[in-house]
mmCIF file of C-alpha atoms in Angstrom:
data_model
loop_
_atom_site.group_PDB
_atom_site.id
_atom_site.type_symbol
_atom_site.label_atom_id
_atom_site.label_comp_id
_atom_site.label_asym_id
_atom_site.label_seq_id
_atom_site.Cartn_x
_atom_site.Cartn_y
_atom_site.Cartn_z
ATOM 1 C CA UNK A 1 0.000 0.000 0.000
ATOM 2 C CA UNK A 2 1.818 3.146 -0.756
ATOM 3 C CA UNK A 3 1.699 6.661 0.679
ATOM 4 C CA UNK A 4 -1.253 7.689 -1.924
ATOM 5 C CA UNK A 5 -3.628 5.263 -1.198
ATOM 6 C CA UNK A 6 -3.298 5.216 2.769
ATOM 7 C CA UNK A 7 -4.336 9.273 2.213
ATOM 8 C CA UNK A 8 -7.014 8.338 0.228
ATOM 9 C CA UNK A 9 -8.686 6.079 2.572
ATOM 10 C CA UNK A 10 -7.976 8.181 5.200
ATOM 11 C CA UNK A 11 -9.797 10.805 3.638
ATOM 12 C CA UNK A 12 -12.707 8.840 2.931
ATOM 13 C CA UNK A 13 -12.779 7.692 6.710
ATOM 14 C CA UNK A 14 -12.773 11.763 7.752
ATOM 15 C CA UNK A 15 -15.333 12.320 5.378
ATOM 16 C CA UNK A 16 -17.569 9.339 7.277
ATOM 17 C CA UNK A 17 -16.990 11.011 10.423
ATOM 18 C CA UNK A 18 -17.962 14.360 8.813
ATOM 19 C CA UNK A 19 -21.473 13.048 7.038
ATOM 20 C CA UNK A 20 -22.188 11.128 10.788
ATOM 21 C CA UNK A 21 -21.677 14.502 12.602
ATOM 22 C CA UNK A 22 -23.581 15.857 10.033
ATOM 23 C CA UNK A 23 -26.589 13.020 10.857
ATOM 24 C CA UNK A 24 -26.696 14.025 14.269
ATOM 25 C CA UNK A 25 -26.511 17.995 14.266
ATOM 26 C CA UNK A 26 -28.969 18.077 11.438
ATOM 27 C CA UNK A 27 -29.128 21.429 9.544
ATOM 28 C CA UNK A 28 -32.023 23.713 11.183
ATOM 29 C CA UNK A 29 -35.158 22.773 8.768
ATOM 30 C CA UNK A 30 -36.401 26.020 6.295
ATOM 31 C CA UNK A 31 -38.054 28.163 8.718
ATOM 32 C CA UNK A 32 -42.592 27.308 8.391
ATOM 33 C CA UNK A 33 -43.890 30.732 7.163
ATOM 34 C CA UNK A 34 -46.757 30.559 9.295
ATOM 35 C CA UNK A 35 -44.854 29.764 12.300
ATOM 36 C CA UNK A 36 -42.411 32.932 12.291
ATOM 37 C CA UNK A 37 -45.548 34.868 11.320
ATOM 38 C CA UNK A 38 -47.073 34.020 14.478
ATOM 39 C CA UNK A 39 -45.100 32.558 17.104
ATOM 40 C CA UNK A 40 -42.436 34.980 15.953
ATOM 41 C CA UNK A 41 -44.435 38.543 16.979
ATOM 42 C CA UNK A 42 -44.558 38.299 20.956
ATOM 43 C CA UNK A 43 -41.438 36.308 21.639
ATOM 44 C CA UNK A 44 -38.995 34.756 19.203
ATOM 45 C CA UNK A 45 -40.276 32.376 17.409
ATOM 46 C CA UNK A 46 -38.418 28.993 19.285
ATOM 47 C CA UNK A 47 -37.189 26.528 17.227
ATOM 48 C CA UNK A 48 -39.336 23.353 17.072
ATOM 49 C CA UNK A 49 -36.274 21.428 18.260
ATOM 50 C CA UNK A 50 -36.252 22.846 21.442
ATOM 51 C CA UNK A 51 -39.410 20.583 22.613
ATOM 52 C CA UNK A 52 -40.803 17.073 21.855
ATOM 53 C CA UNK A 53 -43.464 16.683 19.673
ATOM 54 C CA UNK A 54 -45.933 15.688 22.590
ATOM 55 C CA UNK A 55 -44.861 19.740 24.292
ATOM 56 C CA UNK A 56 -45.747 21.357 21.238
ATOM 57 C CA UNK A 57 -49.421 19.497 20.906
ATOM 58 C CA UNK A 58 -49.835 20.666 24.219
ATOM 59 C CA UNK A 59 -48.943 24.264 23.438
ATOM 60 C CA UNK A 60 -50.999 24.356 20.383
ATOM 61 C CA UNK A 61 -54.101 23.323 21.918
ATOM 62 C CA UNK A 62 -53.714 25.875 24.712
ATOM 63 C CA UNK A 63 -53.294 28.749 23.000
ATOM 64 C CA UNK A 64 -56.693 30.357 24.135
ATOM 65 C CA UNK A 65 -54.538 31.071 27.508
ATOM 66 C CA UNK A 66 -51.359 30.984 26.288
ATOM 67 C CA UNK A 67 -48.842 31.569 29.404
ATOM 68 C CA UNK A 68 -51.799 34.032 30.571
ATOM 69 C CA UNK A 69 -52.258 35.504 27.319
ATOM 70 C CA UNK A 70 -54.941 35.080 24.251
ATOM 71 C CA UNK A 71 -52.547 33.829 21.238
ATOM 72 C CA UNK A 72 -55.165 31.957 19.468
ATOM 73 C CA UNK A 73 -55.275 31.827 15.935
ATOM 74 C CA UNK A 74 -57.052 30.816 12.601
ATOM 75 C CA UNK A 75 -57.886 26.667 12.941
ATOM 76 C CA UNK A 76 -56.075 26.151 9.390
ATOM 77 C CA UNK A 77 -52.681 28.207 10.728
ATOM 78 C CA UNK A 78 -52.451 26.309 13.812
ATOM 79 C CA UNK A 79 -52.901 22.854 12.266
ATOM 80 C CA UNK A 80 -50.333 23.670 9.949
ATOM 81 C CA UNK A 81 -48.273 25.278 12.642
ATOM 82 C CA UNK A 82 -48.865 21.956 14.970
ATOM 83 C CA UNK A 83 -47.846 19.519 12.210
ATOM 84 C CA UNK A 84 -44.546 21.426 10.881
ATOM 85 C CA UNK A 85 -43.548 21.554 14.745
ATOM 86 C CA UNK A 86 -43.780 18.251 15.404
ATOM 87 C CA UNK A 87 -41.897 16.600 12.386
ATOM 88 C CA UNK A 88 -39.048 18.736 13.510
ATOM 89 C CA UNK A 89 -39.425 18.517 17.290
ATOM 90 C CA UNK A 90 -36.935 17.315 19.378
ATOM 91 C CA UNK A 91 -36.836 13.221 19.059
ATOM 92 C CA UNK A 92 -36.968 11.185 22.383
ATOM 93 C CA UNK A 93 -33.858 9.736 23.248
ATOM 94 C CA UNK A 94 -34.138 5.911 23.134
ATOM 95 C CA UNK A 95 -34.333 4.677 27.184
ATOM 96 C CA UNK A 96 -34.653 8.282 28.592
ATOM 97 C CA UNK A 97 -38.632 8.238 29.550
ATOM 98 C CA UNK A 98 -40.016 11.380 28.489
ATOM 99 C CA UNK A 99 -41.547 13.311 31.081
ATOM 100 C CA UNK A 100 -45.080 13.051 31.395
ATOM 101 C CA UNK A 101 -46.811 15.568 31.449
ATOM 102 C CA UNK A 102 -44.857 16.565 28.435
ATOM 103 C CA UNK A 103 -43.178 20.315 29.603
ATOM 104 C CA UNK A 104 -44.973 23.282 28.060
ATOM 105 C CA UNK A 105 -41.990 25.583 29.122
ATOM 106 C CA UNK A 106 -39.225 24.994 27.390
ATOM 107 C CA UNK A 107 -37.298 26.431 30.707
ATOM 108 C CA UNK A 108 -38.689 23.609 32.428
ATOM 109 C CA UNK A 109 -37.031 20.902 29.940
ATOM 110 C CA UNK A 110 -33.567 19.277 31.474
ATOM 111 C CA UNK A 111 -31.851 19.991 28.269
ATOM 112 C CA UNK A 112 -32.241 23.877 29.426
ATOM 113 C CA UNK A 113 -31.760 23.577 32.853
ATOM 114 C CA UNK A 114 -28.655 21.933 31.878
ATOM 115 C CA UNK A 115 -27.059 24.321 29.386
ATOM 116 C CA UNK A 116 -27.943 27.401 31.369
ATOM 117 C CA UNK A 117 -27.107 25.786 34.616
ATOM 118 C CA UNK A 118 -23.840 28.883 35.103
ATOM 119 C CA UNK A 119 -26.611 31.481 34.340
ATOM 120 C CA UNK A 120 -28.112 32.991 37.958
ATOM 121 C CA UNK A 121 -32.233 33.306 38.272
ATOM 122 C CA UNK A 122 -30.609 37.761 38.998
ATOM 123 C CA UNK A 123 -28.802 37.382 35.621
ATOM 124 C CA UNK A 124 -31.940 36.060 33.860
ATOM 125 C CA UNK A 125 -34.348 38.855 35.722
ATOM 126 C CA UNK A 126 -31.766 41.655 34.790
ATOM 127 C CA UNK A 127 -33.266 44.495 32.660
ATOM 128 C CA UNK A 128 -30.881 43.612 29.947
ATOM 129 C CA UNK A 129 -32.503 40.513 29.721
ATOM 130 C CA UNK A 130 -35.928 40.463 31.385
ATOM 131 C CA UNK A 131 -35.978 36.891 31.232
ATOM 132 C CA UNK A 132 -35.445 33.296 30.490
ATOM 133 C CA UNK A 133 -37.871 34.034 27.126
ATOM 134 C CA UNK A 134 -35.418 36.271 25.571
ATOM 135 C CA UNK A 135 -33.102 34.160 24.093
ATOM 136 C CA UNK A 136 -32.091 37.171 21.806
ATOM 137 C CA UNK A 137 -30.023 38.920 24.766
ATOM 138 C CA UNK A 138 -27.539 36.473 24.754
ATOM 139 C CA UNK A 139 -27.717 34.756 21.991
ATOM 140 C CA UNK A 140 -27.215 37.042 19.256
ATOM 141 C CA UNK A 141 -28.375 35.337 16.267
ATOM 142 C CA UNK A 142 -31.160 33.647 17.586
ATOM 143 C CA UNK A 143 -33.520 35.120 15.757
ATOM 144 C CA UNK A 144 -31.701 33.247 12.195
ATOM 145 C CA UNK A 145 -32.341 29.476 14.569
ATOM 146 C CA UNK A 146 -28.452 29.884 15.519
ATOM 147 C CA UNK A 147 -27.985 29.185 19.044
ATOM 148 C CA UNK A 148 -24.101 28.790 18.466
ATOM 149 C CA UNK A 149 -21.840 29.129 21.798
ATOM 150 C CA UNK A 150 -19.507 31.412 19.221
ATOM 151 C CA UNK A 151 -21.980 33.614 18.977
ATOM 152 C CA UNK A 152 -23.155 34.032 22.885
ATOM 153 C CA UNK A 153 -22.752 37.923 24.248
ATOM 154 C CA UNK A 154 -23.972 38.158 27.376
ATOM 155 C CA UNK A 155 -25.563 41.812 27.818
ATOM 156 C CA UNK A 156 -23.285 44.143 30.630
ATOM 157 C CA UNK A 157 -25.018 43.571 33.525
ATOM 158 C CA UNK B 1 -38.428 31.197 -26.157
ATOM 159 C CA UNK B 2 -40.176 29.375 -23.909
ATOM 160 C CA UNK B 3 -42.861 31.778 -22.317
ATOM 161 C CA UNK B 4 -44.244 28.796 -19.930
ATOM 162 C CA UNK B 5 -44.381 30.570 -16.325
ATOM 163 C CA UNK B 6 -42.674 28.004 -13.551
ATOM 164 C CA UNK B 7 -46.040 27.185 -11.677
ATOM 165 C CA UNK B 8 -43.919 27.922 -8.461
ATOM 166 C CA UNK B 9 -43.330 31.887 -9.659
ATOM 167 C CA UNK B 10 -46.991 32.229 -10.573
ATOM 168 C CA UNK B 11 -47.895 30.875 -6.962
ATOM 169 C CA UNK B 12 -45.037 33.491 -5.584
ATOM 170 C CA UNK B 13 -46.923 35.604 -7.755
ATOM 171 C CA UNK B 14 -50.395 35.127 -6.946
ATOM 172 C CA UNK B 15 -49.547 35.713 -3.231
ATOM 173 C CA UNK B 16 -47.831 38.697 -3.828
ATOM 174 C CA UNK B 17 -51.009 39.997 -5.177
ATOM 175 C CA UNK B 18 -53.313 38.215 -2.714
ATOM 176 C CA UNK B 19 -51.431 39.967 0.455
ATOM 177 C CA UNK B 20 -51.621 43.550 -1.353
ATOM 178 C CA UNK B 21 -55.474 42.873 -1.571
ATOM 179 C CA UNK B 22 -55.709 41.856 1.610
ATOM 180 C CA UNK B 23 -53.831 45.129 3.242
ATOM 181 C CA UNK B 24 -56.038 47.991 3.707
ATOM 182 C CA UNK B 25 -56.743 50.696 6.263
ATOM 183 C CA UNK B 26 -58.769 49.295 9.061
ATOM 184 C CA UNK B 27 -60.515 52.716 9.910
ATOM 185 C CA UNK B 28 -63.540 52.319 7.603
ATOM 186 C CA UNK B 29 -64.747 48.899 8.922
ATOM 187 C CA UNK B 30 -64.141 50.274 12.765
ATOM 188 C CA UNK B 31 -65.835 53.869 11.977
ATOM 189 C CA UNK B 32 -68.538 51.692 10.501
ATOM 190 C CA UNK B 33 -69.177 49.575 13.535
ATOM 191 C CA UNK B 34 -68.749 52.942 15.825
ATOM 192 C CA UNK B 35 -71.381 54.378 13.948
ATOM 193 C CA UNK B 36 -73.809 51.246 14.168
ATOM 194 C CA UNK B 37 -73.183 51.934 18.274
ATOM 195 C CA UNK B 38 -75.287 55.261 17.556
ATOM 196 C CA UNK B 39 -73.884 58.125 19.179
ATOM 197 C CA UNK B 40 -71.380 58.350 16.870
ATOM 198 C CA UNK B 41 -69.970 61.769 16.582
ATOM 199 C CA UNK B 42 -66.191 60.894 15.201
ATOM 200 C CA UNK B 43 -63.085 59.566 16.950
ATOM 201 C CA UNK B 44 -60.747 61.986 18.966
ATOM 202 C CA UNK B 45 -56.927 61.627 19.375
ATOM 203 C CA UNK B 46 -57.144 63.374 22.103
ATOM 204 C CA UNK B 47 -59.331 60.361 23.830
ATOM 205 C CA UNK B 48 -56.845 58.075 22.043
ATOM 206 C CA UNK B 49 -53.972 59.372 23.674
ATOM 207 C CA UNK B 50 -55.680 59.002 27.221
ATOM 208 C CA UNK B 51 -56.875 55.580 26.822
ATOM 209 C CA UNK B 52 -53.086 54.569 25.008
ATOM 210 C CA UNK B 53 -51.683 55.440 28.579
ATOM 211 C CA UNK B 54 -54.614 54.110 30.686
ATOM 212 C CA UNK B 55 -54.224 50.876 32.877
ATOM 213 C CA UNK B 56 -56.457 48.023 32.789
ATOM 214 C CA UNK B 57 -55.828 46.113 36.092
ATOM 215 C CA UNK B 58 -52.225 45.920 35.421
ATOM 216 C CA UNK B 59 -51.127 47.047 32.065
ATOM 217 C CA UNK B 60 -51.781 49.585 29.711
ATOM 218 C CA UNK B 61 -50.337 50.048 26.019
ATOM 219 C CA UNK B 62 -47.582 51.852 27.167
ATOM 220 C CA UNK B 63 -46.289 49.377 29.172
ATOM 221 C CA UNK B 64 -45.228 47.233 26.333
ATOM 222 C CA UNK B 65 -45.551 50.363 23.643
ATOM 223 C CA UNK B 66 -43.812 53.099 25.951
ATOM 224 C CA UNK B 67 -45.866 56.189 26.883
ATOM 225 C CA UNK B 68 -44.424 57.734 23.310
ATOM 226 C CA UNK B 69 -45.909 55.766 20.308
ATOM 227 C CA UNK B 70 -42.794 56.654 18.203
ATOM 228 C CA UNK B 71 -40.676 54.814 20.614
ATOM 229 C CA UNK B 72 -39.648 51.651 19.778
ATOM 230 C CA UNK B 73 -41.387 48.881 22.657
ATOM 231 C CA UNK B 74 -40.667 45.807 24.291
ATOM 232 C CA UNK B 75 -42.624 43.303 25.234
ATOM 233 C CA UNK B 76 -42.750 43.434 29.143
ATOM 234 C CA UNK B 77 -43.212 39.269 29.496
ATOM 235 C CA UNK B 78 -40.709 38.237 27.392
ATOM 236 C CA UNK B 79 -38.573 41.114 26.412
ATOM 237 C CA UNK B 80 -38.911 40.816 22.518
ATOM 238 C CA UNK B 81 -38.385 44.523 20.699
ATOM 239 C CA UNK B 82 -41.505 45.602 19.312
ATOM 240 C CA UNK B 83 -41.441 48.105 16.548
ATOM 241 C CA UNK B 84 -42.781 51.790 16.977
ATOM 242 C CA UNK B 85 -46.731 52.157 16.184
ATOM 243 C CA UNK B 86 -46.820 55.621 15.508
ATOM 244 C CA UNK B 87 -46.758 55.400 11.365
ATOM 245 C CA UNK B 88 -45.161 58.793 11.285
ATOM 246 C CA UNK B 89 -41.794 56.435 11.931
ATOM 247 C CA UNK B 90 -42.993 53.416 10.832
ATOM 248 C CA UNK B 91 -45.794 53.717 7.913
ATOM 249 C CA UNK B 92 -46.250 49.829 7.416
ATOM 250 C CA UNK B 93 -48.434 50.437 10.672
ATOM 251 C CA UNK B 94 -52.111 50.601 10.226
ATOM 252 C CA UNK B 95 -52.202 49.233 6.863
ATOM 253 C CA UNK B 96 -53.459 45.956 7.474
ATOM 254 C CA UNK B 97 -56.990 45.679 8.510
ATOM 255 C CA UNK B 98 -56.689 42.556 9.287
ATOM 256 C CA UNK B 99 -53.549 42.788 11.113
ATOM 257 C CA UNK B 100 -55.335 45.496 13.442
ATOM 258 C CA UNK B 101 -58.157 43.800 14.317
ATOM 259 C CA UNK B 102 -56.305 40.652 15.486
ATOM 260 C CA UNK B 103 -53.479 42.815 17.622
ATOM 261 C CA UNK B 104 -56.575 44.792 19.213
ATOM 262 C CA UNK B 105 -58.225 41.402 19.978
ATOM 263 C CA UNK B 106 -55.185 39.926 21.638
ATOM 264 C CA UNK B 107 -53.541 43.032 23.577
ATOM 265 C CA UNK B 108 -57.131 44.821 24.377
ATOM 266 C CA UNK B 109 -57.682 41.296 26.090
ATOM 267 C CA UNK B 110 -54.369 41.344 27.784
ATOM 268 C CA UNK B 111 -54.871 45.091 29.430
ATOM 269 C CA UNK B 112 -58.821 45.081 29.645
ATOM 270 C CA UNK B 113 -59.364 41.493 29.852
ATOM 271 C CA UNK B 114 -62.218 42.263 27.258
ATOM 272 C CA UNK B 115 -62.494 43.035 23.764
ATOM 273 C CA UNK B 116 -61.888 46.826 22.656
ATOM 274 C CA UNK B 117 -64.947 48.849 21.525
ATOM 275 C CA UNK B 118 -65.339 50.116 18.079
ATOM 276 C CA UNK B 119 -64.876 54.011 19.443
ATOM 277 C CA UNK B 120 -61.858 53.075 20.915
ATOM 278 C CA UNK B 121 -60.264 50.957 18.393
ATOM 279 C CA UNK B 122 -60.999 54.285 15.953
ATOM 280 C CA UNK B 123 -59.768 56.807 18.911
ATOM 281 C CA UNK B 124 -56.328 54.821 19.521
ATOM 282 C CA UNK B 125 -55.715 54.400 15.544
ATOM 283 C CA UNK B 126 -56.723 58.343 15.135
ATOM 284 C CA UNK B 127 -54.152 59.341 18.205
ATOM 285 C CA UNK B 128 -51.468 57.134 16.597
ATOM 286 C CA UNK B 129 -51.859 58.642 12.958
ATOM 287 C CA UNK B 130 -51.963 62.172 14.484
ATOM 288 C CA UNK B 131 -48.326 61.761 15.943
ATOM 289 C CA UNK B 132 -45.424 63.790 13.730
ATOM 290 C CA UNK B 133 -41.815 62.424 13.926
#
């Protein structure tokens, strides 16, 4: 086997690892019209991975008192809304039960609790922020689905 | 040449045309209900203006809004940036009836806890339009 070859494989190998990386941090899917129209206008409009499928049936059905608030919309736009979020909702991990009931909050999921677990409940209330809702304060390009830790700024506090 | 339009660009098309027919200033419908109230003697900014700033049991418009209309907002819940209202610095406000009514529904229900009336739909609309830059 000479020098050329071993490169090649090798290459070919890197490139397996490369399309399997790719297979697990899928690309964000193109953004439902409907769903930046109207989840997008009160808060940003959170990515359909961020909550199983079962969450975001439970959020569309509610959304006559949504978090306190009257967010319901037109039948059609919510049935297309409900069925776009689930195909790209977060999939259950295979022998982690999902928690039943299935979180509405998104801050309530362990995935969250988790990745935020350096951020203080003061840091979150500050009026920079206002909240665990505004993703946007920190994470700068959150409103193009791009929750990168490159491109975390956390507002002066 | 082949003059065959891609069915996809007519569709882009067709839409583009469908959401210009669908924009239009929602002050005839309202002034129309207002006047089926009876009593009907016009809107007033000036009442506009007073209900903008006036609580409900918590909130008022200018809690998410600001007290100045030209001001861009926030959202007070979740912090989200909210464009100004006043068209004077933003004139895509107000153009979509539709788009009015359903923003009066949900935030008239968030500070009143009830619907808004037709008169005060037309008086907030009429103070908003009467704001220079």
């Amino acid at each position: 086997m000479n020098t050329h070859r071993i490169a090649v494989s090798l290459l070919a190998a890197l490139a397996g690892i490369t399309a399997a990386g790719g297979a697990t941090k899928a690309p964000p899917p193109a953004p439902n019209l409907a769903w930046q129209e109207e989840c997008g206008s009160c808060h940003l409009a959170y990515p359909p991975r961020f909550l199983p499928a079962a969450s975001w049936q439970r959020v569309m059905a509610g959304l006559g008192d949504h978090f306190g608030t009257d967010a319901s919309i037109e039948p059609a736009v919510a049935k297309e809304i409900t069925t776009w979020l689930a195909a790209n909702a977060r999939k259950p991990k295979a022998g982690k039960p999902e928690p039943v009931p299935p979180p509405l909050r998104i801050t309530e999921t362990r995935w969250f609790i988790g990745e935020h677990d350096e951020i203080s409940a003061a840091r979150f209330k500050s009026p920079a922020v206002g909240g665990a809702a505004n993703c946007a304060a920190c994470h700068r390009t959150a409103d193009q689905g791009n929750y990168s830790e490159r491109n975390i700024k956390l507002p002066p506090k | 040449m082949n003059r065959i339009v891609h069915p996809r660009a007519l569709a882009v098309l067709l839409a583009l045309v469908a959401g210009t027919a669908g924009a239009a200033d929602p002050l005839p419908a309202i002034q129309q209900a207002a006047r089926a109230g009876g009593n009907f003697t016009g809107f007033s900014a000036e009442r506009g203006a007073a209900f903008y700033r006036a609580k409900g049991s918590d909130w008022s418009c200018a809690t998410c809004h600001t007290p100045d209309p030209r001001q861009p907002g926030r959202h007070t819940i979740t912090g989200k940036a909210i464009e100004p209202m006043a068209p004077a610095v933003n004139p895509a406000r107000l153009t979509d009836a539709a788009k009015v009514e359903k923003w009066f529904k949900r935030n008239c229900k968030d500070v009143l806890d009830r619907e808004c009336t037709a008169l005060e739909k037309g008086d907030v609309i009429t103070y908003l339009r009467s704001l220079g830059r």
